[in-house]
mmCIF file of C-alpha atoms and ligand atoms in Angstrom:
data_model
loop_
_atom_site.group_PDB
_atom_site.id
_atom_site.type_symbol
_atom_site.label_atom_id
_atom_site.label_comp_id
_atom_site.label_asym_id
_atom_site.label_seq_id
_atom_site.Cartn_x
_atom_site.Cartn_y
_atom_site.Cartn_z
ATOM 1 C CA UNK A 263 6.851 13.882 -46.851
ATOM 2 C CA UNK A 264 5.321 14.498 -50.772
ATOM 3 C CA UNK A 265 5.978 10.711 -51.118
ATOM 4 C CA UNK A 266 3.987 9.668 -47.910
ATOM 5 C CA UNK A 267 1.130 12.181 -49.277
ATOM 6 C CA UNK A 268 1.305 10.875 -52.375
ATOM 7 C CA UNK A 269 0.854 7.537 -51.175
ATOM 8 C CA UNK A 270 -1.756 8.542 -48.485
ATOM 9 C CA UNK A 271 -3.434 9.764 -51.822
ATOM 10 C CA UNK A 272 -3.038 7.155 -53.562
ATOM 11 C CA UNK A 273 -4.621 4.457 -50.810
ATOM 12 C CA UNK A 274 -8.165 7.034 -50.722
ATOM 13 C CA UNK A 275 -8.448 6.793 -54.108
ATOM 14 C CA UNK A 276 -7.907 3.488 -54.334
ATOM 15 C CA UNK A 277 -10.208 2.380 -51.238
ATOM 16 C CA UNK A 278 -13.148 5.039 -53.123
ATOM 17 C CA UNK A 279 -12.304 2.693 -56.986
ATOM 18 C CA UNK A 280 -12.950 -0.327 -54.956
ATOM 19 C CA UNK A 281 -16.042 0.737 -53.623
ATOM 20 C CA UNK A 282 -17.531 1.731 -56.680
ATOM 21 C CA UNK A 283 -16.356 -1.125 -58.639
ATOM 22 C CA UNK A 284 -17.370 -3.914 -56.236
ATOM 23 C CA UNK A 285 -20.240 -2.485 -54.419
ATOM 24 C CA UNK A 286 -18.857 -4.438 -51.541
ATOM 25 C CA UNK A 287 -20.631 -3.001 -48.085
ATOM 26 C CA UNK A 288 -18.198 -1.116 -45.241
ATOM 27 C CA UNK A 289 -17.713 -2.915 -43.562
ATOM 28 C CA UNK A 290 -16.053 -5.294 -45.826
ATOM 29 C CA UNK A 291 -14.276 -3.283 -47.511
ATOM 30 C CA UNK A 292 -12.879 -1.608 -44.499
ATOM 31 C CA UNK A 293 -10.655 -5.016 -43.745
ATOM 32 C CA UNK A 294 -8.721 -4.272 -46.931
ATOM 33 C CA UNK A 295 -6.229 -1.719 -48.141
ATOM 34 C CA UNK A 296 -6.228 -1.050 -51.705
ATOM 35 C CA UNK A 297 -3.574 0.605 -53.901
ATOM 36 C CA UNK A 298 -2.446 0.797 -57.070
ATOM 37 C CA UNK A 299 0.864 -0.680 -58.747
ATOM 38 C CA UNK A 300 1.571 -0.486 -62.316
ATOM 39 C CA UNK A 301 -2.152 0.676 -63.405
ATOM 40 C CA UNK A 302 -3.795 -2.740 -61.289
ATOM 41 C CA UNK A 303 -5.490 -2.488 -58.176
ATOM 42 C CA UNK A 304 -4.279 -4.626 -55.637
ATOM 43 C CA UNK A 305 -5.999 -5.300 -52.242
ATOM 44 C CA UNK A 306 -4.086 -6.820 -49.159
ATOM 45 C CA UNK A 307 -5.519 -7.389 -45.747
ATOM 46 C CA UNK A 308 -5.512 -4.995 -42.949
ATOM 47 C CA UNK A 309 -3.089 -6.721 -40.186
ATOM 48 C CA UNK A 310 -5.633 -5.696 -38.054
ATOM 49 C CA UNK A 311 -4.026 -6.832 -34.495
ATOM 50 C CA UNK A 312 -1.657 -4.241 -35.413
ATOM 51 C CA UNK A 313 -4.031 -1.893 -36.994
ATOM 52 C CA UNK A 314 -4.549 1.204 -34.736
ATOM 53 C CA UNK A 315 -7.594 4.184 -34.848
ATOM 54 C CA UNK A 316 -6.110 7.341 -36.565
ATOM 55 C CA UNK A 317 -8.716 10.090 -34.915
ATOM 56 C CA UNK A 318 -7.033 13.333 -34.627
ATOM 57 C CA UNK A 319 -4.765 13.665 -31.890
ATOM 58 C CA UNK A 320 -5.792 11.044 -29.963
ATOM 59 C CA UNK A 321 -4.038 6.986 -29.106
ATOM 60 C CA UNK A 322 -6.297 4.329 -28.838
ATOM 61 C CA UNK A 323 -6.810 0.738 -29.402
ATOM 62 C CA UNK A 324 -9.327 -1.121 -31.322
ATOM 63 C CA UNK A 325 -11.612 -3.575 -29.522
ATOM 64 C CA UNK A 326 -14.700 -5.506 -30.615
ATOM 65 C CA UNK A 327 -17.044 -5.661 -27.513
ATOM 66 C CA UNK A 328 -18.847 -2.224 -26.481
ATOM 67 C CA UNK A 329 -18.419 -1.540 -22.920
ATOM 68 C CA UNK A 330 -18.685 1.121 -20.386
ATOM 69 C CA UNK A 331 -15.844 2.346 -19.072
ATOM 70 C CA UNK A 332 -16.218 2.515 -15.368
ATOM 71 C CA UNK A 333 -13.579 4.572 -13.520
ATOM 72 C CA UNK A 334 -13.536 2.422 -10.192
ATOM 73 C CA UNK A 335 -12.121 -0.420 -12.105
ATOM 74 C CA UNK A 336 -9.173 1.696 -13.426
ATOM 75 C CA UNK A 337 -6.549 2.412 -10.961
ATOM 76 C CA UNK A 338 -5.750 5.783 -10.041
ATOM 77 C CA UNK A 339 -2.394 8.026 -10.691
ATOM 78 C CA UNK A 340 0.100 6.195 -8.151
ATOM 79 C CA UNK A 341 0.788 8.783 -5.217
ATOM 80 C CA UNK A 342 4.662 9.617 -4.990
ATOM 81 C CA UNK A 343 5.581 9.610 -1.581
ATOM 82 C CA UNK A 344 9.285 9.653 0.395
ATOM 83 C CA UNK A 345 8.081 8.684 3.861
ATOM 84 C CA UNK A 346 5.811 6.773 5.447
ATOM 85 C CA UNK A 347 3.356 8.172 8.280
ATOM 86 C CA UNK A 348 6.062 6.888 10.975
ATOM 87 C CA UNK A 349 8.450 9.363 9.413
ATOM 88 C CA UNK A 350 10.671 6.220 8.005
ATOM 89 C CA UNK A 351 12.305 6.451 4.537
ATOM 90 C CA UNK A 352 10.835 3.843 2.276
ATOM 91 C CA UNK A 353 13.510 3.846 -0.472
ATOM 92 C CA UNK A 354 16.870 5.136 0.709
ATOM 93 C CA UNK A 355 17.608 5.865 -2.944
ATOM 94 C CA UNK A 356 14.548 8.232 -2.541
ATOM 95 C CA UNK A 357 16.084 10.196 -0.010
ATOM 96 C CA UNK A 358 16.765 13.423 -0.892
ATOM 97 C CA UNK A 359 19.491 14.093 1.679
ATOM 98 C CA UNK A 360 18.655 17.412 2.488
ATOM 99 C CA UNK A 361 21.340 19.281 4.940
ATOM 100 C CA UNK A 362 19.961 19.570 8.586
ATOM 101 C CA UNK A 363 19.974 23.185 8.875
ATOM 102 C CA UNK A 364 17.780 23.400 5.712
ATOM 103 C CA UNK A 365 15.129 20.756 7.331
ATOM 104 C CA UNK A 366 15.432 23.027 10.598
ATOM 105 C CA UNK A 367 14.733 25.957 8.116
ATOM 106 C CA UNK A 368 11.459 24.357 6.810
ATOM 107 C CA UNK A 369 10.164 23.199 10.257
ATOM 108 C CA UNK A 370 10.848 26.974 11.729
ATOM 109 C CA UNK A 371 9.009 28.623 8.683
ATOM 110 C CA UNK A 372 6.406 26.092 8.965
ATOM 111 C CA UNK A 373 5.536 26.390 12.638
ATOM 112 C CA UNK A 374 6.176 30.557 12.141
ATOM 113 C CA UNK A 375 3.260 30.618 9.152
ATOM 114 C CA UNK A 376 0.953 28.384 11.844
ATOM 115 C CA UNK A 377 1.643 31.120 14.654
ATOM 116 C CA UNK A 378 1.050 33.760 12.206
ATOM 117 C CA UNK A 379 -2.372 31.907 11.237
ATOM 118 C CA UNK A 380 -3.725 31.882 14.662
ATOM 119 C CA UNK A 381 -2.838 35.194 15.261
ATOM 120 C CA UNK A 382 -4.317 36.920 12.617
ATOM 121 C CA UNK A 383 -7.221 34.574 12.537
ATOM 122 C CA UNK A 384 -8.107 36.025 16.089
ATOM 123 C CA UNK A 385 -7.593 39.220 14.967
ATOM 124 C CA UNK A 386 -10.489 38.497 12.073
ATOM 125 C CA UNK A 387 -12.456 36.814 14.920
ATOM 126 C CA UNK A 388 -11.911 39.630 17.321
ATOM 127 C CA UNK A 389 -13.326 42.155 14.066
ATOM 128 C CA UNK A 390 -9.653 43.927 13.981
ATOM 129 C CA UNK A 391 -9.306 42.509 10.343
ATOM 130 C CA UNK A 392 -12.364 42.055 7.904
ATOM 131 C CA UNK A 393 -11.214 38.753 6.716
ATOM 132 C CA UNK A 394 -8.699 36.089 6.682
ATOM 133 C CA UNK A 395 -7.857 32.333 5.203
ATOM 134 C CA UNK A 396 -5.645 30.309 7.703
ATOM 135 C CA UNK A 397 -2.891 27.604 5.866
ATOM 136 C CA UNK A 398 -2.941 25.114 8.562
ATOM 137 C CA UNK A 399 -2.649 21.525 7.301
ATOM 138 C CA UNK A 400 -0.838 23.082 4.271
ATOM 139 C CA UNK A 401 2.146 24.143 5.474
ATOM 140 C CA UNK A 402 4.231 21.536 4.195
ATOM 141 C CA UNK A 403 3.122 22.233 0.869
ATOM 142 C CA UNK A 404 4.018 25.622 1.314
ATOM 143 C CA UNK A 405 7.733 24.957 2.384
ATOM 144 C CA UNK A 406 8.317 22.080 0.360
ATOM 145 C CA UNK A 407 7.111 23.827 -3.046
ATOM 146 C CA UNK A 408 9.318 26.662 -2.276
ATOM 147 C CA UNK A 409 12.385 25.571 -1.600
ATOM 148 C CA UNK A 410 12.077 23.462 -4.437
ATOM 149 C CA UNK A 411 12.310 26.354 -6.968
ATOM 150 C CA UNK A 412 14.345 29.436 -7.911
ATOM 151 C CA UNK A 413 13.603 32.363 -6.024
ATOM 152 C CA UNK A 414 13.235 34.359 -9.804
ATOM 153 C CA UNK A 415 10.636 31.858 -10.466
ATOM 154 C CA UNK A 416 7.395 33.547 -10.575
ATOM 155 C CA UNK A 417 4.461 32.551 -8.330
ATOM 156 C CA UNK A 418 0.988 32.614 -8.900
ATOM 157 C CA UNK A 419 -1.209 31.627 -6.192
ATOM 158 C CA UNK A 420 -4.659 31.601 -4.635
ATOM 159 C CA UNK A 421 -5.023 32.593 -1.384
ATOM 160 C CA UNK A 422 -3.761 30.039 0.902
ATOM 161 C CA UNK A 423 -0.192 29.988 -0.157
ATOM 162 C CA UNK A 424 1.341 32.784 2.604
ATOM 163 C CA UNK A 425 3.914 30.228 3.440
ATOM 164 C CA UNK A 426 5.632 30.619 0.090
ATOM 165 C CA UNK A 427 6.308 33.840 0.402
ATOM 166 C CA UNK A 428 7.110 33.860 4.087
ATOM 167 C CA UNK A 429 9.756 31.514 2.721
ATOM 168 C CA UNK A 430 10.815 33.857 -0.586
ATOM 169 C CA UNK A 431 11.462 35.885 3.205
ATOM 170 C CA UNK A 432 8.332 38.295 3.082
ATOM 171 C CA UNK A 433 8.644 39.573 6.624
ATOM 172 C CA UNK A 434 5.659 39.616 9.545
ATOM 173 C CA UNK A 435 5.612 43.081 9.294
ATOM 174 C CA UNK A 436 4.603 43.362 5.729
ATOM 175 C CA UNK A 437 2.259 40.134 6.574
ATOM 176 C CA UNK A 438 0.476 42.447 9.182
ATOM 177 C CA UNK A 439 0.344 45.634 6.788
ATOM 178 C CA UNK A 440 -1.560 43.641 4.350
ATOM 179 C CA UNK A 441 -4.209 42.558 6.699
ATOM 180 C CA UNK A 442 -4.323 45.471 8.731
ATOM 181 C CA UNK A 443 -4.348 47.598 5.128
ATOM 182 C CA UNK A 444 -2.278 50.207 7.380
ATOM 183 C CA UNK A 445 0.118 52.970 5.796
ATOM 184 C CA UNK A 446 3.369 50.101 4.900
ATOM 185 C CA UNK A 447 1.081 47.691 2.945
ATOM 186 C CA UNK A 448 2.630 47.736 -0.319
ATOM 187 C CA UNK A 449 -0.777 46.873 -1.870
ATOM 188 C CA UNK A 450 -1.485 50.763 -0.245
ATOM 189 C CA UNK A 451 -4.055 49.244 1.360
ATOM 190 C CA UNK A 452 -6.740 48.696 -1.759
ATOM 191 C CA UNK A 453 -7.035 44.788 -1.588
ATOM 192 C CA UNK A 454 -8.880 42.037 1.068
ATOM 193 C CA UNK A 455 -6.691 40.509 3.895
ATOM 194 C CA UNK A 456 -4.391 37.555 2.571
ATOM 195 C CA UNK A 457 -4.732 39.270 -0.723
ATOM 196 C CA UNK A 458 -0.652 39.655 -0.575
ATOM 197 C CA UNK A 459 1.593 40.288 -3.537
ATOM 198 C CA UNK A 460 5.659 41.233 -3.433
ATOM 199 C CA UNK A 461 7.118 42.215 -6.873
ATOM 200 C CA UNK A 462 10.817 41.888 -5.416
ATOM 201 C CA UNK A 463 10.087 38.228 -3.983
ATOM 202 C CA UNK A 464 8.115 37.447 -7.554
ATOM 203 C CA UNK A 465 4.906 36.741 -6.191
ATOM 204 C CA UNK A 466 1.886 38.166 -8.003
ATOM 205 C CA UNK A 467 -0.769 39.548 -5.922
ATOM 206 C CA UNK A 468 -3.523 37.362 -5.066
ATOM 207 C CA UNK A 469 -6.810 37.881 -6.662
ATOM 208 C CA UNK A 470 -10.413 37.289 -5.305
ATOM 209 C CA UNK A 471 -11.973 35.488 -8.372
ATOM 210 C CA UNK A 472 -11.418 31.862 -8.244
ATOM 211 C CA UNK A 473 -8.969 30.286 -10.687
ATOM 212 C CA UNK A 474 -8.248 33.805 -12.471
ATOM 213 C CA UNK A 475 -4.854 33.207 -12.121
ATOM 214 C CA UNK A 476 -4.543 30.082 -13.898
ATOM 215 C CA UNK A 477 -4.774 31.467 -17.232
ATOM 216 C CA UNK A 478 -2.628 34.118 -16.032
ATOM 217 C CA UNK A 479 0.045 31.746 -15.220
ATOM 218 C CA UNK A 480 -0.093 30.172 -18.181
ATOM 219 C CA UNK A 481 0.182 33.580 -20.029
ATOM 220 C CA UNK A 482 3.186 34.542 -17.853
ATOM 221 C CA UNK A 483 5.239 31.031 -18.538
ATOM 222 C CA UNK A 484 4.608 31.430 -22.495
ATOM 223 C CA UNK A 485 6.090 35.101 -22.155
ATOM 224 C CA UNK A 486 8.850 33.486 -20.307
ATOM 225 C CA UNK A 487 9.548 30.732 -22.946
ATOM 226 C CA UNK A 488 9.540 33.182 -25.813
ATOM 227 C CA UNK A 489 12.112 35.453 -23.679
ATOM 228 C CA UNK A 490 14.028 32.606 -23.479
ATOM 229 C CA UNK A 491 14.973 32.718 -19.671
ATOM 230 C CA UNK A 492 15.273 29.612 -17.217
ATOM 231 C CA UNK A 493 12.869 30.475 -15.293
ATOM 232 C CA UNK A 494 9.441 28.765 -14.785
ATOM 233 C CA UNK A 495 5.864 29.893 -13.191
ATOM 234 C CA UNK A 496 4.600 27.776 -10.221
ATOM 235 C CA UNK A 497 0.608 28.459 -9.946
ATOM 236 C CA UNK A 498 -1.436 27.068 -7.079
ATOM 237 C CA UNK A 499 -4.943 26.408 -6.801
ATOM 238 C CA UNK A 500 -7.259 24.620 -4.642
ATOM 239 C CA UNK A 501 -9.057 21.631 -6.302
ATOM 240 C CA UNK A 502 -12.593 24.152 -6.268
ATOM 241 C CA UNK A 503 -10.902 26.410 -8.164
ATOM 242 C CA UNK A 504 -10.032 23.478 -10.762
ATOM 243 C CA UNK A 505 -13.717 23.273 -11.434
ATOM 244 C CA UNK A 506 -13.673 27.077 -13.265
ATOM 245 C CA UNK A 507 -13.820 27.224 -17.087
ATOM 246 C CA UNK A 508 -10.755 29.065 -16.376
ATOM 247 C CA UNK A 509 -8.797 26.716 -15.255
ATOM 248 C CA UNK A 510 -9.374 24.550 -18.155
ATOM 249 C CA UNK A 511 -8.400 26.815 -20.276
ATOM 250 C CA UNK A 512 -5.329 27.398 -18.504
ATOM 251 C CA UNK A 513 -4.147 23.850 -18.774
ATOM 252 C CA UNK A 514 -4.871 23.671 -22.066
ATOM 253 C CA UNK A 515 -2.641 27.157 -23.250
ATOM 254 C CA UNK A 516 -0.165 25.474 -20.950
ATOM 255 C CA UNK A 517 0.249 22.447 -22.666
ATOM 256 C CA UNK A 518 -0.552 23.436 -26.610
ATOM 257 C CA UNK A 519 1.533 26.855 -26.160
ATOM 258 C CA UNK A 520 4.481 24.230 -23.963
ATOM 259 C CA UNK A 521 4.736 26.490 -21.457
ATOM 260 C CA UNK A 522 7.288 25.933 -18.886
ATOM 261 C CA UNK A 523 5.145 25.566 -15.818
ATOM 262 C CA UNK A 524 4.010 23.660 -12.423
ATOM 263 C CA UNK A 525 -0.171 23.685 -11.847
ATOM 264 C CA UNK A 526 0.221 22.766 -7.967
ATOM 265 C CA UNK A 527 -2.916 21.656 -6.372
ATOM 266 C CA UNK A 528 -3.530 21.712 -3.043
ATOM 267 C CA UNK A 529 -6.336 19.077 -2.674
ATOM 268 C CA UNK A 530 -7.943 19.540 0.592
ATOM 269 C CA UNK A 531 -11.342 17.922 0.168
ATOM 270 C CA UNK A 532 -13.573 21.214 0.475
ATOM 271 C CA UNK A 533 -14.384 24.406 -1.714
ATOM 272 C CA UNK A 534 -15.431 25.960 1.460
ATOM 273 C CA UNK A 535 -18.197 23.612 2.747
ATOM 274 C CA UNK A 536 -18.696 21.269 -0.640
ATOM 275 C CA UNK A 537 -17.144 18.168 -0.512
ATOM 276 C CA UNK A 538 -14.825 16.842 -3.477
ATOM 277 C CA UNK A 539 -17.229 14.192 -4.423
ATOM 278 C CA UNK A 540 -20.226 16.639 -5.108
ATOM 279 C CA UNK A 541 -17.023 18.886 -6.692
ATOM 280 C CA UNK A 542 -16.433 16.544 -9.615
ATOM 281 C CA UNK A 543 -15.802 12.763 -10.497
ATOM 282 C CA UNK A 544 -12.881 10.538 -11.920
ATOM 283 C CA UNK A 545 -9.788 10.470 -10.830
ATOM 284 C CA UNK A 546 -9.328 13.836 -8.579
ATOM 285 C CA UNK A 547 -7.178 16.752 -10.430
ATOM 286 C CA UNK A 548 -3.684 15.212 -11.679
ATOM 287 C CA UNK A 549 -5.908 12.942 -13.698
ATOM 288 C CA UNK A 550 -6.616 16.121 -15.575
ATOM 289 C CA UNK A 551 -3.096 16.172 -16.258
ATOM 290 C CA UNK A 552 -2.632 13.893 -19.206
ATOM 291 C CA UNK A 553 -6.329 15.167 -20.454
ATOM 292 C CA UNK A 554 -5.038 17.811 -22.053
ATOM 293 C CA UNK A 555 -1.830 16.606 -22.412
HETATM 294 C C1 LIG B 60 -15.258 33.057 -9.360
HETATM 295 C C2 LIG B 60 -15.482 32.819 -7.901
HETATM 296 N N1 LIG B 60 -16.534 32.057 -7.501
HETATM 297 C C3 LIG B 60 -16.743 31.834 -6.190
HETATM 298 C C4 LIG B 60 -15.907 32.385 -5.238
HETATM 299 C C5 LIG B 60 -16.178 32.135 -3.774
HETATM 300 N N2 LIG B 60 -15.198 31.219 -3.201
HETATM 301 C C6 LIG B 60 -14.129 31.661 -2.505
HETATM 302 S S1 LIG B 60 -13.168 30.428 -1.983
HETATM 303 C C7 LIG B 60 -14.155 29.253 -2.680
HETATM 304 C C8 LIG B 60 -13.827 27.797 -2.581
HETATM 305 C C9 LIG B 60 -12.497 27.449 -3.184
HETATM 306 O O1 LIG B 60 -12.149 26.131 -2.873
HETATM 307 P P1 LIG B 60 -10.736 25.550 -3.221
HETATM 308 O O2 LIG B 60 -10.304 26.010 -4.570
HETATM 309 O O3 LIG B 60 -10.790 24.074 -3.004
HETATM 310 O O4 LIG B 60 -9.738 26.250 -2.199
HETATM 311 P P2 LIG B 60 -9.561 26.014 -0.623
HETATM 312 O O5 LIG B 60 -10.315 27.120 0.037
HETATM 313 O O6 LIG B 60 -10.092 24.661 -0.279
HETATM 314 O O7 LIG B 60 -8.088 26.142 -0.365
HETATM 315 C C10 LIG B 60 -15.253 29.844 -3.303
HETATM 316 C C11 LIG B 60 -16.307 29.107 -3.990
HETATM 317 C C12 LIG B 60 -14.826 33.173 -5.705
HETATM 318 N N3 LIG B 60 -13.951 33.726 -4.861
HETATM 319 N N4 LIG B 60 -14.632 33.370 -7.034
HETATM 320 MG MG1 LIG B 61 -10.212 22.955 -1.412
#
């Protein structure tokens, strides 16, 4: 390392001689790298092909035309996907052969947290509740997230995640409690409806301010990493809650700190009534992804 400094020394003092002695402009100069061997100067070309920017932290090429760069003529993040809409497996390598009575398991929690929905959404209708967020659409997911983690992993979500913990087995009693803020809700009946939280299924309550719990999440994986455990944080959040200077500077503890987390966005075109494109533009949230790294 001393010799590479040395020599990185060497080269700016060097380039600065040559300046001074030859009074040669910039951008001259800049197509030459000077050094010193035996007490002369020498000067060879840049290889500039080769020759890459060195800003700070950041992996670009060179180019010699000044353009615009307009995002509908890059293509977006590829989109992952299993099946087709027929239900038919595209790759059979892809398949992840999951046992039958698992896939029944998913379907049953799926079409229990869509009962559940219109149930309690009634109730909110009816004025029995004060307030309530429905998951349909989502379910999947819900269920598919889930079962795809430990249950000691910790979850941080928004507020439209109940089928996560109705598959960490949260029963529809304590589901009801919550909303009805009666005697058994282990929040002791102090928070919203859907505002749910189960320290023994590793879910931390949900909070009403948007995006709060990114940073949170971020907070809890680093605490994780430094105790050394295998387990992870999973922290969702709808693509309107991606727009909070919060959530920025989750992602970007997450990946300086190397926290071992998932961000999982659910992307459903709305923050309540404002569309996605008057949300933000580019490449929708996992283009945010390799942003900050
Ligand atoms: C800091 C803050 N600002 C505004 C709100 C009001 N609010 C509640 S939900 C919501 C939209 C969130 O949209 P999105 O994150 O896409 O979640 P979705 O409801 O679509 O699942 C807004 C603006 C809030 N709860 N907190
Ligand atoms: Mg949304």
């Amino acid at each position: 390392m001393a010799a590479i400094g040395g020599l990185r020394r060497l080269c700016t003092i060097g380039f600065n001689a040559v300046s001074r002695s030859t009074g040669l402009k910039a951008s001259r100069l800049c197509q030459y790298r000077a050094f010193r061997v035996n007490g002369v100067m020498r000067q060879q070309p840049f290889d500039s092909p080769t020759e890459k920017p060195q800003f700070p932290g950041a992996s670009a090429d060179f180019v010699d035309r000044l353009e615009f760069i307009q995002p509908n003529v890059i293509s977006g993040i590829p989109v992952y996907r299993v099946m087709d809409r027929q239900g038919q497996i595209i790759n059979p390598s892809e398949d992840p052969q999951i046992p039958k009575e698992e896939v029944r398991n998913f379907y049953q929690k799926m079409t229990l947290l869509n009962t559940m929905d219109r149930i309690l959404y009634e109730s909110q209708r009816q004025g029995r509740i004060s307030f309530y967020m429905t998951n349909y659409g989502e379910e999947g997911t819900h269920i598919g997230s889930a079962a795809a983690l430990d249950p000691s992993d910790l979850v941080f979500g928004q507020y439209r995640e109940a089928g996560v913990l109705m598959y960490r087995g949260f029963p529809l009693d304590l589901f009801m409690a919550q909303c009805y803020a009666n005697m058994d809700d282990l929040g002791k009946g102090r928070q919203m409806p859907v505002h749910y939280g189960s320290k023994d299924l590793n879910f931390v309550t949900i909070s009403s301010p948007l995006a709060t719990q990114i940073p949170q999440a971020a907070g809890a994986a680093y605490a994780m990493k430094r105790e050394n455990t295998n387990r992870i944080v999973i922290c969702y959040f709808g693509e309107g809650a991606a727009s909070e200077g919060d959530a920025h500077a989750g992602f970007n503890f997450a990946a300086t700190l190397e926290c071992p987390i998932i961000f999982f966005c659910r992307n459903n075109g709305y923050a309540i009534s404002t569309p996605t494109h008057e949300q933000y533009r580019g490449d929708g949230i996992a283009a945010r992804a390799p942003v900050t790294g």
